[in-house]
PDB file of C-alpha atoms in Angstrom:
ATOM      1  CA  MET A1398       0.058   0.212   0.068  1.00 80.00           C
ATOM      2  CA  THR A1399       1.450   2.922  -1.302  1.00 86.00           C
ATOM      3  CA  ARG A1400       2.535   5.945   1.765  1.00 86.00           C
ATOM      4  CA  TYR A1401       2.305   9.535   1.195  1.00 91.00           C
ATOM      5  CA  GLY A1402       3.631  12.475   2.632  1.00 90.00           C
ATOM      6  CA  SER A1403       0.875  13.623   4.699  1.00 93.00           C
ATOM      7  CA  GLU A1404       0.503  10.800   6.307  1.00 96.00           C
ATOM      8  CA  THR A1405       3.963  11.327   8.306  1.00 94.00           C
ATOM      9  CA  VAL A1406       2.830  14.852   9.366  1.00 95.00           C
ATOM     10  CA  LEU A1407       1.814  15.094  12.810  1.00 94.00           C
ATOM     11  CA  PRO A1408       0.374  17.712  14.926  1.00 92.00           C
ATOM     12  CA  TYR A1409       1.946  16.562  18.286  1.00 93.00           C
ATOM     13  CA  ASN A1410       4.646  14.044  17.958  1.00 91.00           C
ATOM     14  CA  ASP A1411       6.076  10.933  16.527  1.00 87.00           C
ATOM     15  CA  LYS A1412       5.072   8.461  19.337  1.00 88.00           C
ATOM     16  CA  GLU A1413       1.571   8.172  18.959  1.00 93.00           C
ATOM     17  CA  HIS A1414      -0.589   7.450  16.019  1.00 94.00           C
ATOM     18  CA  LYS A1415      -1.534   9.724  13.541  1.00 96.00           C
ATOM     19  CA  GLY A1416      -5.187   9.009  14.439  1.00 95.00           C
ATOM     20  CA  SER A1417      -5.189   9.716  17.890  1.00 95.00           C
ATOM     21  CA  GLN A1418      -3.369  13.062  17.307  1.00 95.00           C
ATOM     22  CA  VAL A1419      -5.801  14.075  15.375  1.00 96.00           C
ATOM     23  CA  LYS A1420      -8.948  13.151  17.672  1.00 96.00           C
ATOM     24  CA  ARG A1421      -6.991  15.169  20.404  1.00 95.00           C
ATOM     25  CA  MET A1422      -6.775  18.202  17.978  1.00 94.00           C
ATOM     26  CA  PHE A1423      -9.954  18.790  16.985  1.00 95.00           C
ATOM     27  CA  ASP A1424     -11.284  18.019  20.245  1.00 96.00           C
ATOM     28  CA  ALA A1425      -9.118  21.067  21.421  1.00 92.00           C
ATOM     29  CA  ILE A1426     -10.115  23.307  18.534  1.00 92.00           C
ATOM     30  CA  ALA A1427     -13.956  21.922  18.366  1.00 94.00           C
ATOM     31  CA  GLY A1428     -15.241  25.196  19.721  1.00 92.00           C
ATOM     32  CA  LYS A1429     -13.544  27.869  17.857  1.00 90.00           C
ATOM     33  CA  TYR A1430     -12.976  25.293  14.842  1.00 90.00           C
ATOM     34  CA  ASP A1431     -15.539  27.269  12.497  1.00 92.00           C
ATOM     35  CA  LEU A1432     -14.911  30.926  13.609  1.00 89.00           C
ATOM     36  CA  LEU A1433     -11.150  29.856  12.365  1.00 83.00           C
ATOM     37  CA  ASN A1434     -12.152  27.939   9.377  1.00 84.00           C
ATOM     38  CA  HIS A1435     -14.133  30.568   7.763  1.00 87.00           C
ATOM     39  CA  THR A1436     -11.999  33.139   9.229  1.00 86.00           C
ATOM     40  CA  LEU A1437      -8.946  31.626   7.222  1.00 83.00           C
ATOM     41  CA  SER A1438     -10.192  30.731   4.176  1.00 87.00           C
ATOM     42  CA  LEU A1439     -12.272  34.380   4.054  1.00 85.00           C
ATOM     43  CA  GLY A1440     -15.679  32.655   3.854  1.00 90.00           C
ATOM     44  CA  ILE A1441     -14.514  30.979   0.647  1.00 95.00           C
ATOM     45  CA  ASP A1442     -14.655  27.507   1.774  1.00 95.00           C
ATOM     46  CA  LYS A1443     -18.614  27.669   1.534  1.00 94.00           C
ATOM     47  CA  ILE A1444     -18.373  28.565  -1.991  1.00 96.00           C
ATOM     48  CA  TRP A1445     -15.974  25.513  -2.312  1.00 97.00           C
ATOM     49  CA  ARG A1446     -18.626  23.429  -0.806  1.00 97.00           C
ATOM     50  CA  ARG A1447     -21.369  24.280  -2.880  1.00 97.00           C
ATOM     51  CA  ASN A1448     -19.506  23.464  -6.224  1.00 98.00           C
ATOM     52  CA  GLY A1449     -18.851  20.013  -4.392  1.00 98.00           C
ATOM     53  CA  ILE A1450     -22.790  19.713  -3.712  1.00 98.00           C
ATOM     54  CA  ALA A1451     -23.587  21.032  -7.174  1.00 98.00           C
ATOM     55  CA  PHE A1452     -21.525  17.899  -8.660  1.00 98.00           C
ATOM     56  CA  LEU A1453     -24.193  15.374  -6.895  1.00 98.00           C
ATOM     57  CA  ARG A1454     -27.038  17.172  -7.542  1.00 98.00           C
ATOM     58  CA  PRO A1455     -27.783  15.404 -10.997  1.00 98.00           C
ATOM     59  CA  PHE A1456     -27.702  12.252  -8.839  1.00 98.00           C
ATOM     60  CA  HIS A1457     -30.370  12.930  -6.182  1.00 98.00           C
ATOM     61  CA  PRO A1458     -28.444  10.930  -3.697  1.00 98.00           C
ATOM     62  CA  LYS A1459     -31.071   9.399  -1.331  1.00 98.00           C
ATOM     63  CA  THR A1460     -28.291   8.081   1.807  1.00 98.00           C
ATOM     64  CA  ILE A1461     -24.958   9.879   2.085  1.00 98.00           C
ATOM     65  CA  LEU A1462     -22.132   9.174   4.395  1.00 98.00           C
ATOM     66  CA  ASP A1463     -20.224  12.629   5.073  1.00 98.00           C
ATOM     67  CA  ILE A1464     -16.409  11.330   6.213  1.00 98.00           C
ATOM     68  CA  ALA A1465     -14.471  13.595   8.670  1.00 97.00           C
ATOM     69  CA  THR A1466     -17.625  15.627   8.832  1.00 98.00           C
ATOM     70  CA  GLY A1467     -16.457  17.700  12.075  1.00 97.00           C
ATOM     71  CA  THR A1468     -18.985  19.997  12.737  1.00 98.00           C
ATOM     72  CA  GLY A1469     -21.177  18.969   9.661  1.00 98.00           C
ATOM     73  CA  ASP A1470     -21.142  22.187   7.614  1.00 97.00           C
ATOM     74  CA  LEU A1471     -21.404  20.196   4.410  1.00 98.00           C
ATOM     75  CA  ALA A1472     -23.493  17.549   5.970  1.00 98.00           C
ATOM     76  CA  ILE A1473     -26.304  20.519   6.768  1.00 97.00           C
ATOM     77  CA  SER A1474     -25.662  22.291   3.244  1.00 97.00           C
ATOM     78  CA  MET A1475     -26.004  18.911   1.177  1.00 98.00           C
ATOM     79  CA  TYR A1476     -29.211  18.026   3.046  1.00 98.00           C
ATOM     80  CA  GLU A1477     -30.367  21.505   2.362  1.00 98.00           C
ATOM     81  CA  LYS A1478     -29.383  21.560  -1.283  1.00 98.00           C
ATOM     82  CA  LEU A1479     -30.004  17.924  -1.908  1.00 98.00           C
ATOM     83  CA  ARG A1480     -32.865  17.063   0.557  1.00 98.00           C
ATOM     84  CA  PRO A1481     -31.561  12.959   0.757  1.00 98.00           C
ATOM     85  CA  GLU A1482     -33.584  10.833   3.308  1.00 98.00           C
ATOM     86  CA  GLN A1483     -30.520  10.588   5.341  1.00 98.00           C
ATOM     87  CA  VAL A1484     -26.867  11.916   5.961  1.00 98.00           C
ATOM     88  CA  ILE A1485     -24.662  10.522   8.684  1.00 98.00           C
ATOM     89  CA  GLY A1486     -21.718  12.532   9.247  1.00 98.00           C
ATOM     90  CA  ALA A1487     -18.809  10.150  10.804  1.00 98.00           C
ATOM     91  CA  ASP A1488     -15.724  11.122  12.629  1.00 98.00           C
ATOM     92  CA  ILE A1489     -13.358  10.147  15.444  1.00 97.00           C
ATOM     93  CA  SER A1490     -13.863  13.676  17.296  1.00 98.00           C
ATOM     94  CA  THR A1491     -16.411  13.581  19.838  1.00 97.00           C
ATOM     95  CA  GLY A1492     -16.104  17.326  20.427  1.00 97.00           C
ATOM     96  CA  MET A1493     -16.641  18.818  16.853  1.00 98.00           C
ATOM     97  CA  MET A1494     -19.348  15.939  16.488  1.00 98.00           C
ATOM     98  CA  GLU A1495     -20.814  17.769  19.766  1.00 98.00           C
ATOM     99  CA  ILE A1496     -20.740  21.356  18.264  1.00 97.00           C
ATOM    100  CA  GLY A1497     -22.479  19.511  14.632  1.00 97.00           C
ATOM    101  CA  ARG A1498     -25.274  18.056  16.803  1.00 98.00           C
ATOM    102  CA  ARG A1499     -26.159  21.372  18.755  1.00 97.00           C
ATOM    103  CA  LYS A1500     -26.435  22.663  15.048  1.00 97.00           C
ATOM    104  CA  MET A1501     -28.879  19.880  14.129  1.00 96.00           C
ATOM    105  CA  ALA A1502     -30.909  20.586  16.758  1.00 96.00           C
ATOM    106  CA  GLU A1503     -31.008  24.305  16.012  1.00 96.00           C
ATOM    107  CA  ALA A1504     -31.543  24.138  12.807  1.00 95.00           C
ATOM    108  CA  GLY A1505     -34.558  21.054  13.043  1.00 96.00           C
ATOM    109  CA  TYR A1506     -32.206  18.724  11.146  1.00 97.00           C
ATOM    110  CA  SER A1507     -31.547  16.168  13.878  1.00 96.00           C
ATOM    111  CA  GLU A1508     -33.946  13.409  12.874  1.00 94.00           C
ATOM    112  CA  ARG A1509     -32.336  13.674   9.150  1.00 96.00           C
ATOM    113  CA  ILE A1510     -28.643  14.302   9.855  1.00 98.00           C
ATOM    114  CA  THR A1511     -26.820  12.173  12.204  1.00 97.00           C
ATOM    115  CA  PHE A1512     -23.238  11.441  14.009  1.00 98.00           C
ATOM    116  CA  GLU A1513     -21.779   8.279  14.346  1.00 98.00           C
ATOM    117  CA  TRP A1514     -18.285   7.797  15.811  1.00 98.00           C
ATOM    118  CA  GLN A1515     -16.058   6.410  13.326  1.00 98.00           C
ATOM    119  CA  ASP A1516     -12.800   5.635  12.384  1.00 96.00           C
ATOM    120  CA  CYS A1517     -12.612   6.019   8.745  1.00 95.00           C
ATOM    121  CA  MET A1518      -9.545   3.328   8.408  1.00 96.00           C
ATOM    122  CA  ALA A1519     -12.218   0.659   9.163  1.00 97.00           C
ATOM    123  CA  LEU A1520     -15.954   1.924   8.292  1.00 98.00           C
ATOM    124  CA  THR A1521     -18.728  -0.342  10.632  1.00 98.00           C
ATOM    125  CA  TYR A1522     -21.429  -0.083   7.593  1.00 98.00           C
ATOM    126  CA  ALA A1523     -21.549  -2.757   5.163  1.00 98.00           C
ATOM    127  CA  GLU A1524     -20.506  -3.158   1.688  1.00 98.00           C
ATOM    128  CA  ASN A1525     -23.024  -0.902  -0.902  1.00 98.00           C
ATOM    129  CA  SER A1526     -24.627   1.031   1.720  1.00 98.00           C
ATOM    130  CA  PHE A1527     -24.690   4.684   0.567  1.00 98.00           C
ATOM    131  CA  ASP A1528     -25.405   6.551  -2.599  1.00 98.00           C
ATOM    132  CA  ALA A1529     -22.754   9.082  -2.389  1.00 99.00           C
ATOM    133  CA  VAL A1530     -19.804   9.184   0.227  1.00 99.00           C
ATOM    134  CA  THR A1531     -18.143  12.790   0.659  1.00 98.00           C
ATOM    135  CA  ALA A1532     -15.185  14.081   2.085  1.00 98.00           C
ATOM    136  CA  ALA A1533     -14.107  17.772   2.842  1.00 98.00           C
ATOM    137  CA  PHE A1534     -10.867  18.801   3.932  1.00 96.00           C
ATOM    138  CA  GLY A1535     -10.532  15.407   5.741  1.00 96.00           C
ATOM    139  CA  VAL A1536      -8.516  13.453   3.266  1.00 97.00           C
ATOM    140  CA  ARG A1537      -5.326  14.870   4.567  1.00 96.00           C
ATOM    141  CA  ASN A1538      -5.728  13.978   8.208  1.00 96.00           C
ATOM    142  CA  PHE A1539      -5.805  10.065   7.188  1.00 97.00           C
ATOM    143  CA  GLU A1540      -3.309   8.198   8.889  1.00 96.00           C
ATOM    144  CA  HIS A1541      -3.556   5.643   5.818  1.00 97.00           C
ATOM    145  CA  ILE A1542      -5.083   7.655   2.565  1.00 97.00           C
ATOM    146  CA  GLU A1543      -5.042   4.974   0.901  1.00 97.00           C
ATOM    147  CA  ARG A1544      -7.277   2.762   3.082  1.00 97.00           C
ATOM    148  CA  GLY A1545      -9.089   5.262   3.914  1.00 98.00           C
ATOM    149  CA  ILE A1546     -10.298   5.859   0.370  1.00 98.00           C
ATOM    150  CA  SER A1547     -10.618   2.140  -0.328  1.00 98.00           C
ATOM    151  CA  GLU A1548     -13.289   2.184   2.626  1.00 98.00           C
ATOM    152  CA  MET A1549     -15.343   5.291   1.237  1.00 98.00           C
ATOM    153  CA  PHE A1550     -15.508   3.177  -2.092  1.00 98.00           C
ATOM    154  CA  ARG A1551     -16.181  -0.136  -0.294  1.00 98.00           C
ATOM    155  CA  VAL A1552     -19.198   1.231   1.549  1.00 98.00           C
ATOM    156  CA  LEU A1553     -20.426   3.285  -1.869  1.00 98.00           C
ATOM    157  CA  LYS A1554     -23.261   1.318  -3.562  1.00 98.00           C
ATOM    158  CA  PRO A1555     -22.500   0.436  -7.342  1.00 98.00           C
ATOM    159  CA  GLY A1556     -23.872   3.331  -9.506  1.00 98.00           C
ATOM    160  CA  GLY A1557     -22.522   5.677  -6.389  1.00 98.00           C
ATOM    161  CA  HIS A1558     -20.517   8.760  -6.238  1.00 98.00           C
ATOM    162  CA  VAL A1559     -17.558  10.192  -4.585  1.00 98.00           C
ATOM    163  CA  MET A1560     -17.168  13.752  -3.665  1.00 98.00           C
ATOM    164  CA  ILE A1561     -13.876  14.810  -1.761  1.00 98.00           C
ATOM    165  CA  LEU A1562     -12.694  18.311  -1.619  1.00 98.00           C
ATOM    166  CA  GLU A1563      -9.162  19.448  -0.379  1.00 97.00           C
ATOM    167  CA  LEU A1564      -6.972  21.984  -0.025  1.00 94.00           C
ATOM    168  CA  SER A1565      -3.756  21.890  -2.199  1.00 95.00           C
ATOM    169  CA  THR A1566      -0.633  24.101  -2.897  1.00 92.00           C
ATOM    170  CA  PRO A1567      -1.422  26.490  -5.953  1.00 92.00           C
ATOM    171  CA  GLU A1568       1.063  25.666  -8.527  1.00 88.00           C
ATOM    172  CA  ARG A1569       1.692  29.008 -10.686  1.00 86.00           C
ATOM    173  CA  PHE A1570       3.684  32.149  -9.975  1.00 88.00           C
ATOM    174  CA  PRO A1571       2.739  34.104  -8.217  1.00 90.00           C
ATOM    175  CA  MET A1572      -0.359  32.843  -6.570  1.00 88.00           C
ATOM    176  CA  ARG A1573       2.210  29.935  -5.393  1.00 90.00           C
ATOM    177  CA  GLN A1574       4.545  32.314  -3.628  1.00 92.00           C
ATOM    178  CA  LEU A1575       2.114  34.257  -1.736  1.00 92.00           C
ATOM    179  CA  TYR A1576      -0.045  31.096  -0.786  1.00 88.00           C
ATOM    180  CA  ARG A1577       3.051  29.563   0.706  1.00 89.00           C
ATOM    181  CA  ILE A1578       3.604  33.264   2.707  1.00 90.00           C
ATOM    182  CA  TYR A1579       0.073  32.993   3.610  1.00 88.00           C
ATOM    183  CA  SER A1580       0.117  29.369   5.024  1.00 86.00           C
ATOM    184  CA  ASN A1581       3.460  29.432   6.712  1.00 85.00           C
ATOM    185  CA  THR A1582       2.800  32.983   8.518  1.00 88.00           C
ATOM    186  CA  VAL A1583      -0.763  34.510   8.859  1.00 85.00           C
ATOM    187  CA  ILE A1584      -2.214  30.699   9.361  1.00 84.00           C
ATOM    188  CA  PRO A1585      -0.464  29.925  12.559  1.00 83.00           C
ATOM    189  CA  LEU A1586      -0.703  33.164  13.812  1.00 83.00           C
ATOM    190  CA  ILE A1587      -4.529  34.015  13.352  1.00 82.00           C
ATOM    191  CA  GLY A1588      -4.886  29.871  14.568  1.00 78.00           C
ATOM    192  CA  GLN A1589      -3.270  30.316  17.369  1.00 76.00           C
ATOM    193  CA  ALA A1590      -4.407  33.962  18.277  1.00 78.00           C
ATOM    194  CA  LEU A1591      -8.333  32.565  18.349  1.00 73.00           C
ATOM    195  CA  SER A1592      -7.794  28.948  19.746  1.00 76.00           C
ATOM    196  CA  LYS A1593      -4.412  28.806  21.847  1.00 75.00           C
ATOM    197  CA  GLU A1594      -4.024  25.928  19.972  1.00 79.00           C
ATOM    198  CA  LYS A1595      -0.543  26.032  18.009  1.00 80.00           C
ATOM    199  CA  ALA A1596      -0.074  22.843  16.929  1.00 82.00           C
ATOM    200  CA  ALA A1597      -3.017  22.498  14.888  1.00 83.00           C
ATOM    201  CA  TYR A1598      -2.254  25.514  12.986  1.00 82.00           C
ATOM    202  CA  ASN A1599       1.217  24.575  12.220  1.00 88.00           C
ATOM    203  CA  TYR A1600      -0.077  21.497  11.518  1.00 92.00           C
ATOM    204  CA  LEU A1601      -2.604  22.368   9.019  1.00 87.00           C
ATOM    205  CA  PRO A1602       0.323  24.348   6.397  1.00 87.00           C
ATOM    206  CA  ALA A1603       2.199  21.787   7.089  1.00 92.00           C
ATOM    207  CA  SER A1604      -0.044  19.004   6.118  1.00 93.00           C
ATOM    208  CA  ILE A1605      -1.439  20.627   2.801  1.00 91.00           C
ATOM    209  CA  LYS A1606       1.945  20.797   1.421  1.00 91.00           C
ATOM    210  CA  VAL A1607       2.190  17.424   1.336  1.00 94.00           C
ATOM    211  CA  VAL A1608      -1.185  15.865   1.107  1.00 95.00           C
ATOM    212  CA  PRO A1609      -1.517  13.912  -2.852  1.00 96.00           C
ATOM    213  CA  GLN A1610      -3.318  16.208  -5.062  1.00 96.00           C
ATOM    214  CA  GLY A1611      -4.220  16.897  -8.611  1.00 97.00           C
ATOM    215  CA  LYS A1612      -2.752  13.602 -11.082  1.00 97.00           C
ATOM    216  CA  VAL A1613      -1.662  11.685  -8.276  1.00 97.00           C
ATOM    217  CA  MET A1614      -5.102  11.802  -5.850  1.00 98.00           C
ATOM    218  CA  VAL A1615      -6.700  11.000  -9.174  1.00 98.00           C
ATOM    219  CA  ASP A1616      -4.373   7.619  -9.636  1.00 98.00           C
ATOM    220  CA  LEU A1617      -5.379   6.729  -6.183  1.00 98.00           C
ATOM    221  CA  LEU A1618      -9.039   7.371  -6.551  1.00 98.00           C
ATOM    222  CA  THR A1619      -8.566   4.919  -9.988  1.00 98.00           C
ATOM    223  CA  LYS A1620      -6.497   2.321  -7.920  1.00 98.00           C
ATOM    224  CA  VAL A1621      -9.362   1.655  -5.588  1.00 98.00           C
ATOM    225  CA  GLY A1622     -11.664   1.401  -8.047  1.00 98.00           C
ATOM    226  CA  PHE A1623     -13.573   4.381  -8.612  1.00 98.00           C
ATOM    227  CA  LYS A1624     -14.325   5.472 -12.433  1.00 98.00           C
ATOM    228  CA  ASN A1625     -14.751   8.557 -14.619  1.00 98.00           C
ATOM    229  CA  VAL A1626     -12.281  10.303 -12.107  1.00 98.00           C
ATOM    230  CA  ASN A1627     -11.707  13.914 -12.532  1.00 98.00           C
ATOM    231  CA  VAL A1628     -10.146  16.769 -10.886  1.00 98.00           C
ATOM    232  CA  GLN A1629     -10.922  20.594 -10.819  1.00 98.00           C
ATOM    233  CA  THR A1630      -9.543  23.219  -8.638  1.00 97.00           C
ATOM    234  CA  PHE A1631     -10.675  26.647  -7.319  1.00 97.00           C
ATOM    235  CA  THR A1632      -9.324  29.911  -6.209  1.00 95.00           C
ATOM    236  CA  PHE A1633      -6.229  29.206  -8.239  1.00 94.00           C
ATOM    237  CA  GLY A1634      -5.523  25.811  -6.695  1.00 95.00           C
ATOM    238  CA  ILE A1635      -6.169  26.485  -3.291  1.00 94.00           C
ATOM    239  CA  CYS A1636      -8.755  23.746  -3.599  1.00 96.00           C
ATOM    240  CA  SER A1637      -9.291  20.663  -5.547  1.00 98.00           C
ATOM    241  CA  LEU A1638     -12.282  18.724  -6.052  1.00 98.00           C
ATOM    242  CA  TYR A1639     -12.064  15.109  -7.139  1.00 98.00           C
ATOM    243  CA  THR A1640     -15.261  13.360  -8.407  1.00 98.00           C
ATOM    244  CA  GLY A1641     -15.817   9.875  -9.846  1.00 98.00           C
ATOM    245  CA  PHE A1642     -18.487   6.820  -9.130  1.00 98.00           C
ATOM    246  CA  LYS A1643     -18.316   3.152  -8.734  1.00 98.00           C
ATOM    247  CA  GLU A1644     -19.393   0.765 -11.249  1.00 98.00           C
TER     248      GLU A1644
END
């Protein structure tokens, strides 16, 4: 199984498994996560999610599994725009999901959007369970990326679709240079100021630099079995959308 650079980028130390450290990190920043997420992206993350949901709209998925759902921003948007019968948000961070459950209750969506603790390396769902499987800005946190994406493929129904949004590194001048300055300087400073969790916002830019992207990610999705895999970039290459389906 191929190893990818982001699997070796750890929030805290080299003594614990990445999954344990990612859980601890997101539990620590859960209360400030939504504010930080929208602040650091200047609110553009909402547009990226809309673009991902637009890919799913023609297929009318009835059951959706949202991997690494966090506080459920994508889950909420998918329910509001696609009106599926059920959205399950899966995550390893109980702190993030607790915030998400409050958001669902306030919106009146608790019966349609539920949260479940899941290790994305070994999902407990049966094969061929969901019409769509999604992940927004979570793949870089996978301890084993190929294994996690293989699990997404396994639980997807034949004819179902995958939609992955992930941050990426711009390739062209001058955006590449400007983004490097922003990610190495601004993200850690704002993140630490708002959350007091320095490690999390040093980890973020470090993991983005080495997460598989572009052709590498397309080849990985194809390798695990997805068909018609495509990639589209937004905002000068800061975000990438990967899509495909299961025969």
